[in-house]
Coordinates of C-alpha atoms in Angstrom, one line a residue:
X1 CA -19.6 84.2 50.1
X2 CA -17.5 86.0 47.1
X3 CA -14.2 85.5 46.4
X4 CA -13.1 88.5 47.9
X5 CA -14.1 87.1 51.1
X6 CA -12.6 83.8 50.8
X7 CA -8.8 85.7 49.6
X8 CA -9.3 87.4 53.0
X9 CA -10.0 84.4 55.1
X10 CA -7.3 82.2 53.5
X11 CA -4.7 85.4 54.1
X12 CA -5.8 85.9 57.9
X13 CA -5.2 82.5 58.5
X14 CA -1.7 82.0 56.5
X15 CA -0.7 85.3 58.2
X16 CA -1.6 83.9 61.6
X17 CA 0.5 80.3 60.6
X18 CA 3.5 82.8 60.0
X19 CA 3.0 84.6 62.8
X20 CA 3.3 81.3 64.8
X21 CA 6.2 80.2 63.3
X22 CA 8.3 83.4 63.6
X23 CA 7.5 83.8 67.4
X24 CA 8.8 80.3 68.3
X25 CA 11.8 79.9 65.6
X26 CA 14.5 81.0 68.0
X27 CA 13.2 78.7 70.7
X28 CA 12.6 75.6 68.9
X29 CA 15.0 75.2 66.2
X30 CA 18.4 76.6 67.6
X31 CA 18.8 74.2 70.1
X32 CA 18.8 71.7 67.7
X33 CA 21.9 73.4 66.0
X34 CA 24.6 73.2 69.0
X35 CA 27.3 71.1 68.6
X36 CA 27.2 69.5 72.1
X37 CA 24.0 67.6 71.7
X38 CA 24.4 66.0 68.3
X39 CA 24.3 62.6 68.8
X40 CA 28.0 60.9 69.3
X41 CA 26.9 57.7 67.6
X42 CA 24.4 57.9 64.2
X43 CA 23.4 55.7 61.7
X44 CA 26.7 55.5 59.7
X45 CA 28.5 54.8 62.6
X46 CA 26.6 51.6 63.8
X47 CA 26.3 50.4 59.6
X48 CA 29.9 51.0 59.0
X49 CA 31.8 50.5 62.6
X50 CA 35.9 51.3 62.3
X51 CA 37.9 48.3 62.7
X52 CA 41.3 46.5 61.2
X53 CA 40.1 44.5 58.1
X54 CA 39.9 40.4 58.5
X55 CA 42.7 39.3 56.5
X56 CA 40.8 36.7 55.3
X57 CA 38.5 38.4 53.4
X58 CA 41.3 40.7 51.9
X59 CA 42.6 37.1 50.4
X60 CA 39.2 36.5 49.0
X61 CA 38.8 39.5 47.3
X62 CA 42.3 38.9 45.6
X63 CA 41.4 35.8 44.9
X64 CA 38.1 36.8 42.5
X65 CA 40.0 39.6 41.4
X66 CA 42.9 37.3 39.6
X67 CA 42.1 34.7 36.9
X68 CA 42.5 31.6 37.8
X69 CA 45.9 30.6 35.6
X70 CA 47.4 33.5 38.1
X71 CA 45.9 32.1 41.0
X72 CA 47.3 28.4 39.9
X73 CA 51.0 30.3 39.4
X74 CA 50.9 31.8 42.8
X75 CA 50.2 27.9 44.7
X76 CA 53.1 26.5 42.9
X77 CA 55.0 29.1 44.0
X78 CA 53.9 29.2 47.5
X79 CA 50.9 27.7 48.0
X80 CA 51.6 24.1 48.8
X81 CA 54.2 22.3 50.5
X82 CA 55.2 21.0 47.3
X83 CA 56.0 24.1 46.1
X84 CA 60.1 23.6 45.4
X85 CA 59.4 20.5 43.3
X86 CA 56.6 21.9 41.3
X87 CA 58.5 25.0 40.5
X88 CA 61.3 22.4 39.0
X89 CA 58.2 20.4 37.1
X90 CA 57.3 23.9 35.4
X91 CA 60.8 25.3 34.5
X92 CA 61.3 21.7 32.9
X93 CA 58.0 22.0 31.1
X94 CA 58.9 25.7 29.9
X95 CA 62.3 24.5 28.8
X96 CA 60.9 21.9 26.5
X97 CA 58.6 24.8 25.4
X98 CA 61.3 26.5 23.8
X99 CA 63.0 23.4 22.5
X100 CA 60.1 22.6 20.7
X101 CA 59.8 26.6 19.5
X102 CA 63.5 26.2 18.6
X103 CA 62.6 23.2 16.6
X104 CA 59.9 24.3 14.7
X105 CA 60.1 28.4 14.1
X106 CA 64.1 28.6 13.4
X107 CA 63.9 30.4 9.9
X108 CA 67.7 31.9 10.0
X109 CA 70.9 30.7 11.2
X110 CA 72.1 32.9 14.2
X111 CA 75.4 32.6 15.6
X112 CA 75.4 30.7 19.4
X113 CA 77.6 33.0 20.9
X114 CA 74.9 36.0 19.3
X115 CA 71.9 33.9 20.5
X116 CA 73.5 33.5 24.1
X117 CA 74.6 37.2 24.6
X118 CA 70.7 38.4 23.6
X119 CA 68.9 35.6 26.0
X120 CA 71.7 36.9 28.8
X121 CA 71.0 40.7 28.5
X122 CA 67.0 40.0 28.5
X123 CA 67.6 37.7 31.5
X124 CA 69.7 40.6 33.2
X125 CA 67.2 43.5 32.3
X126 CA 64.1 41.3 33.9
X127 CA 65.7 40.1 36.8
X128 CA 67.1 44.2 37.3
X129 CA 63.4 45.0 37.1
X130 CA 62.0 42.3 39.2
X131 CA 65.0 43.0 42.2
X132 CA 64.2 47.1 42.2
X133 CA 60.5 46.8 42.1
X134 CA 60.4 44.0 45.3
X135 CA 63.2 46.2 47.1
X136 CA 65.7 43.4 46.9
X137 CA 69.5 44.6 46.8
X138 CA 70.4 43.7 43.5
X139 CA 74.2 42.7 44.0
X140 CA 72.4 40.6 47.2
X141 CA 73.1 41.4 51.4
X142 CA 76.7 41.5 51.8
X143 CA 77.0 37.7 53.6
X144 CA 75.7 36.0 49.8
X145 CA 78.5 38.0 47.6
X146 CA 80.8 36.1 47.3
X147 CA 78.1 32.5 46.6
X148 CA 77.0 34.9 43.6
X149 CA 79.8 35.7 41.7
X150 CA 81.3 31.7 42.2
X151 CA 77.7 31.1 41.2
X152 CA 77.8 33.2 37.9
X153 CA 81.5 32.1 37.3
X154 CA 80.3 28.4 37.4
X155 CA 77.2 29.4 35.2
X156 CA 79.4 31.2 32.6
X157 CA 81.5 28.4 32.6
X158 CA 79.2 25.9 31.6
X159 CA 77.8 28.2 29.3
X160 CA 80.0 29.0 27.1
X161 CA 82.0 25.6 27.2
X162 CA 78.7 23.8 26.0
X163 CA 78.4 26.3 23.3
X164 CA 82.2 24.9 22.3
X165 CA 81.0 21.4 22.7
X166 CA 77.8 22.4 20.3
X167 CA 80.2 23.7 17.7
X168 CA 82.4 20.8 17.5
X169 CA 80.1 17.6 18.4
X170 CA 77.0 16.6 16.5
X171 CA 73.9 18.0 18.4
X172 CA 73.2 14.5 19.6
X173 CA 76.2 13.9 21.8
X174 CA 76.4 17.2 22.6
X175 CA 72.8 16.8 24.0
X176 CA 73.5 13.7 26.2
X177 CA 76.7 15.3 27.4
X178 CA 74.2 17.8 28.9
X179 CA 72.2 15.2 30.1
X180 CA 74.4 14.6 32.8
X181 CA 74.9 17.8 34.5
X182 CA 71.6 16.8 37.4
X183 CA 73.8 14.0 38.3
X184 CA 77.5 16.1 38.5
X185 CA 74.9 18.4 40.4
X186 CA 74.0 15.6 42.7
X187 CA 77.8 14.0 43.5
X188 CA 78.9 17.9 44.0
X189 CA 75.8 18.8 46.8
X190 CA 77.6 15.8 48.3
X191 CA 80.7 17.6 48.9
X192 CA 79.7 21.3 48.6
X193 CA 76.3 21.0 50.8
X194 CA 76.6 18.2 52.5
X195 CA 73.5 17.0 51.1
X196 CA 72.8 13.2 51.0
X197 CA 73.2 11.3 47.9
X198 CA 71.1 8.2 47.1
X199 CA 71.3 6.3 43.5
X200 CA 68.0 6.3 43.5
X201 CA 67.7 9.5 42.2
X202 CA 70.5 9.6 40.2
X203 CA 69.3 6.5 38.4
X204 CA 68.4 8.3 35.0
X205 CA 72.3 7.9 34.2
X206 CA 72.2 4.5 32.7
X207 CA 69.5 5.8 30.4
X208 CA 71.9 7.8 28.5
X209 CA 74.4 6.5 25.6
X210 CA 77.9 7.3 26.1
X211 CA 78.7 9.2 22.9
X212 CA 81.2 6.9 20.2
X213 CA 84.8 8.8 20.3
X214 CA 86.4 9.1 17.0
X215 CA 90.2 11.0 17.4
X216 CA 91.9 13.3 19.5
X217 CA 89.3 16.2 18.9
X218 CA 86.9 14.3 19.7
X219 CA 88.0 13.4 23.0
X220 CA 88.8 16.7 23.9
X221 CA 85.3 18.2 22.9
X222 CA 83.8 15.2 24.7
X223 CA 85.9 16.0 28.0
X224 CA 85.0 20.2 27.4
X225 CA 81.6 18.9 27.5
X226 CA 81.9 16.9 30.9
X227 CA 83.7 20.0 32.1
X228 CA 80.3 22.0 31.0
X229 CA 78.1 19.5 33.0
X230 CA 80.6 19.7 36.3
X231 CA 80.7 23.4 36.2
X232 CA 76.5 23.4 35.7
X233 CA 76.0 21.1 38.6
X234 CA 78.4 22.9 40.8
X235 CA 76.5 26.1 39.7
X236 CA 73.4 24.7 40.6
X237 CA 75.2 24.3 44.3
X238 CA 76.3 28.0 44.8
X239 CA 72.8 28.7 43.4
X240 CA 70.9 26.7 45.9
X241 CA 73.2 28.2 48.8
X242 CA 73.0 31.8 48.1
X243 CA 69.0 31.5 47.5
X244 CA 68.9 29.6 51.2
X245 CA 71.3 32.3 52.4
X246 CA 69.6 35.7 50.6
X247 CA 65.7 34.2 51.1
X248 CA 65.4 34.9 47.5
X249 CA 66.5 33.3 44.2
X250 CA 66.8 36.6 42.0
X251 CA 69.5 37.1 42.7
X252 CA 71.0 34.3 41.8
X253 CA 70.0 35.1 38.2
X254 CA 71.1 38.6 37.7
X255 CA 74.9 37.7 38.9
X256 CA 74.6 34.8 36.1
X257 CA 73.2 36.9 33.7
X258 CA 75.2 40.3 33.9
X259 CA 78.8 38.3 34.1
X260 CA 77.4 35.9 31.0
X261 CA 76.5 38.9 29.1
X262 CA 79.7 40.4 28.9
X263 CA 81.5 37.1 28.5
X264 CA 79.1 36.0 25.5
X265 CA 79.8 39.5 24.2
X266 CA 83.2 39.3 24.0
X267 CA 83.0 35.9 22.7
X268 CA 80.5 37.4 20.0
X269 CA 83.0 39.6 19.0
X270 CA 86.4 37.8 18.7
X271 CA 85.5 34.8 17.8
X272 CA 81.9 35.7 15.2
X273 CA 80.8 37.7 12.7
X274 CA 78.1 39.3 13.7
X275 CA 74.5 38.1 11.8
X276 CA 71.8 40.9 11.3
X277 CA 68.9 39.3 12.6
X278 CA 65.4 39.4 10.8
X279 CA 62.5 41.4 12.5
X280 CA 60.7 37.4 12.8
X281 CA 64.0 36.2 14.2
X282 CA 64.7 39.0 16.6
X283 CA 61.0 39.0 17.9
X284 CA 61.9 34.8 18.2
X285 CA 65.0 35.5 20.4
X286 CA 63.3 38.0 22.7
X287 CA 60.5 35.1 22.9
X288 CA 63.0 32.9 23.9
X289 CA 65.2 35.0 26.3
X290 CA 62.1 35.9 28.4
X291 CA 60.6 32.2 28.7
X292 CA 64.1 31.4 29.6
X293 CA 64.0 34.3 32.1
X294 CA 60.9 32.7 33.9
X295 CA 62.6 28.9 33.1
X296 CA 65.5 30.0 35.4
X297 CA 63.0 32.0 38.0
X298 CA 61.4 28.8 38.8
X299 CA 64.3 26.7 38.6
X300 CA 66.0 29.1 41.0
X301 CA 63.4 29.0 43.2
X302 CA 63.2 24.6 43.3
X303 CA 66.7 24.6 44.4
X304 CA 65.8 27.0 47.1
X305 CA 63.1 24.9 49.1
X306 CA 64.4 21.5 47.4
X307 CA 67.2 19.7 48.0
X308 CA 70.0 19.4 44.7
X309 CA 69.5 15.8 44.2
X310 CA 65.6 15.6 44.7
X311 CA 65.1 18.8 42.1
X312 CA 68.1 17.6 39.7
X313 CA 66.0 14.3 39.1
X314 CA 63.2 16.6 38.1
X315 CA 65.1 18.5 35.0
X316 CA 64.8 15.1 33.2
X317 CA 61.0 15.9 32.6
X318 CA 62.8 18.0 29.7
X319 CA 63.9 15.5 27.9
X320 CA 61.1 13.2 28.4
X321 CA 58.3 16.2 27.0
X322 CA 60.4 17.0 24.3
X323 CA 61.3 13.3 23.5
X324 CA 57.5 12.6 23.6
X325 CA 56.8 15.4 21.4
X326 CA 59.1 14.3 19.0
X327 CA 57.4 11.2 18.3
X328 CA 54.1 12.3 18.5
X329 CA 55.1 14.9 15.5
X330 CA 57.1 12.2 13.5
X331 CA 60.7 14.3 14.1
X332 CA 61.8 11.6 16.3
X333 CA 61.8 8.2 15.2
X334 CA 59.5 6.3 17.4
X335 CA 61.0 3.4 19.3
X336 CA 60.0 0.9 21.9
X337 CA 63.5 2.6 24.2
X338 CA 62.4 5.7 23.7
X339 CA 58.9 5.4 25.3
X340 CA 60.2 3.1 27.9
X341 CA 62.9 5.7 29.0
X342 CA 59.9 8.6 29.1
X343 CA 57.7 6.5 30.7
X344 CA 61.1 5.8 33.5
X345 CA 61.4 9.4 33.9
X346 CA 57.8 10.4 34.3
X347 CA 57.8 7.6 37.3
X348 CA 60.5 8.7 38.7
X349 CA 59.5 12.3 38.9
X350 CA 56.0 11.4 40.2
X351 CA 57.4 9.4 42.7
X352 CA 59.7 12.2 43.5
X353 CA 57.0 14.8 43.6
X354 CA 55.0 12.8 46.3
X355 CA 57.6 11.6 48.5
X356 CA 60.2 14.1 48.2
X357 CA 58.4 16.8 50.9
X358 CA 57.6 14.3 53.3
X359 CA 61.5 12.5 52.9
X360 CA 62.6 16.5 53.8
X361 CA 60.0 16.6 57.1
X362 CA 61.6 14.0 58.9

């Protein structure tokens, strides 16, 4: 057979397929088209089925998404029912943090009232941004006003009062002075909060020297700096109210820092000349005024779940780190006291730390 024959054959027959095909299109294929019998339920439908999400694997997925020193921030904050008194153990921890920053990467001298009315603005601008971005009213609900301002007047108080007491008493005393503001905020959640005192926890007292008086202007510098400590603990009073009250400590810090600002500022100005800080000591200060920031966040936050005198006997952890430090870098002379008194204070905390919840629960 020639090719002609086979092209004629193969034609016929594709011309015949057509054929077929054209005659039953319409039939066959169009029915297959109308909307009302597609099927209601498909393949994507029984793979992916529409219901809420389980809230537990929502948590797991943040929970690989965030690194593990966020995850470790987030259960001291809320994640255990230790939470108040571990928030106290870090703000002491970040407190010695600067100390020991202080202590080592001061290059220029910077008036106090100038290094006060920096670490107050920073503390004011953060907490701002931290109140408008979590919705938060940022003067606080109407019923906590009046707890914030006598909360930022005690605070400003004791601020600028030790910075007097600074200026006029070697560092030292001045230090110890301070040393005693947990236990004026203990004896005032007494009074103020009817909280219940026990000298158990106040026991850290007798650890600390009484400072030597030598004249009249010493005595009054040593009483301004008891009148620093009374006005801190009873701060630490109106703080722990108003973060109850409000269900959040921000606040708290914003009042502080907004009437502080302006008080340090006019301080700054009267009583100062002003020093032009150094790029390396201005990048230092901001350094400082943020860890301070997060210092008071967490401190705030202990007093709200923790009673005064349980979280007061926690600050001590600042002076035992920093005291430990000390020695351990040859700046503080080492002494069998000194590691006796640390050693006192890290008991007493631990103790603290595991009893404390449980003391609250019944």
């Amino acid at each position: 057979m020639d090719s002609t024959g086979i092209d004629g054959g193969e034609e016929l027959e594709l011309s015949h397929v057509v054929e077929l095909v054209d005659s039953d299109s319409d039939d066959q294929i169009t029915p297959l088209l109308t909307q009302s019998d597609k099927p209601k339920i498909n393949i994507f439908t029984v793979s992916y089925p529409s219901r809420k999400p389980n809230q537990d694997q929502i948590a797991r997925l943040i929970e690989t998404e965030t690194s593990p020193f966020t995850q470790f921030v987030m259960w001291i904050w809320s994640g255990s029912r230790y939470s108040g008194l571990l928030s106290m153990v870090l703000s002491s921890f970040i407190y010695c943090i600067m100390e020991v920053l202080l202590d080592v990467g001061s290059a220029q001298a910077i008036p106090l009232f100038e290094i006060a009315f920096t670490r107050c603005v920073v503390i004011s601008v953060l907490s701002f941004m931290w109140l408008r971005r979590s919705g938060e009213p940022v003067f606080g609900p109407a019923n906590v006003r009046n707890l914030l301002v006598s909360r930022a007047f005690t605070g400003c108080i004791s601020m600028l009062t030790f910075i007097y007491c600074i200026q006029r008493l070697p560092l030292s005393q001045a230090m110890i002075l301070s040393f005693t503001t947990p236990i004026m905020a203990s004896v005032a959640a007494r009074f103020i909060l009817n909280e219940n005192l026990k000298i158990a926890e106040v026991a850290e007292v007798g650890e600390a020297k009484a400072p030597g008086v030598h004249g009249s202007w010493h005595v009054f510098a040593v009483l301004i700096g008891l009148v620093s400590s009374l006005a801190g603990g009873v701060s630490y009073c109106f703080l722990r109210a108003a973060a109850k009250a409000s269900d959040q400590s921000v606040g708290t810090i914003f009042s502080f820092g907004l009437l502080s600002s302006a008080a340090a500022a006019i301080c700054m100005i009267t009583t100062q000349d002003f020093v032009l800080p150094s790029f390396y000591s201005f990048i230092l200060m901001i350094f400082l005024s943020i860890l301070a920031f997060f210092a008071e966040l967490f401190l705030a936050h202990g007093l709200q779940l923790e009673s005064t005198s349980k979280v007061a006997n926690i600050l001590y952890l600042e002076v035992a780190l920093y005291q430990l430090w000390g020695m351990g870098s040859s700046r503080v002379v080492l002494s069998f006291g000194k590691v006796i008194g640390c050693i006192l204070v890290f008991v007493s905390s631990c103790c603290t730390v595991y009893f404390g919840p449980e003391k609250e629960m019944e």
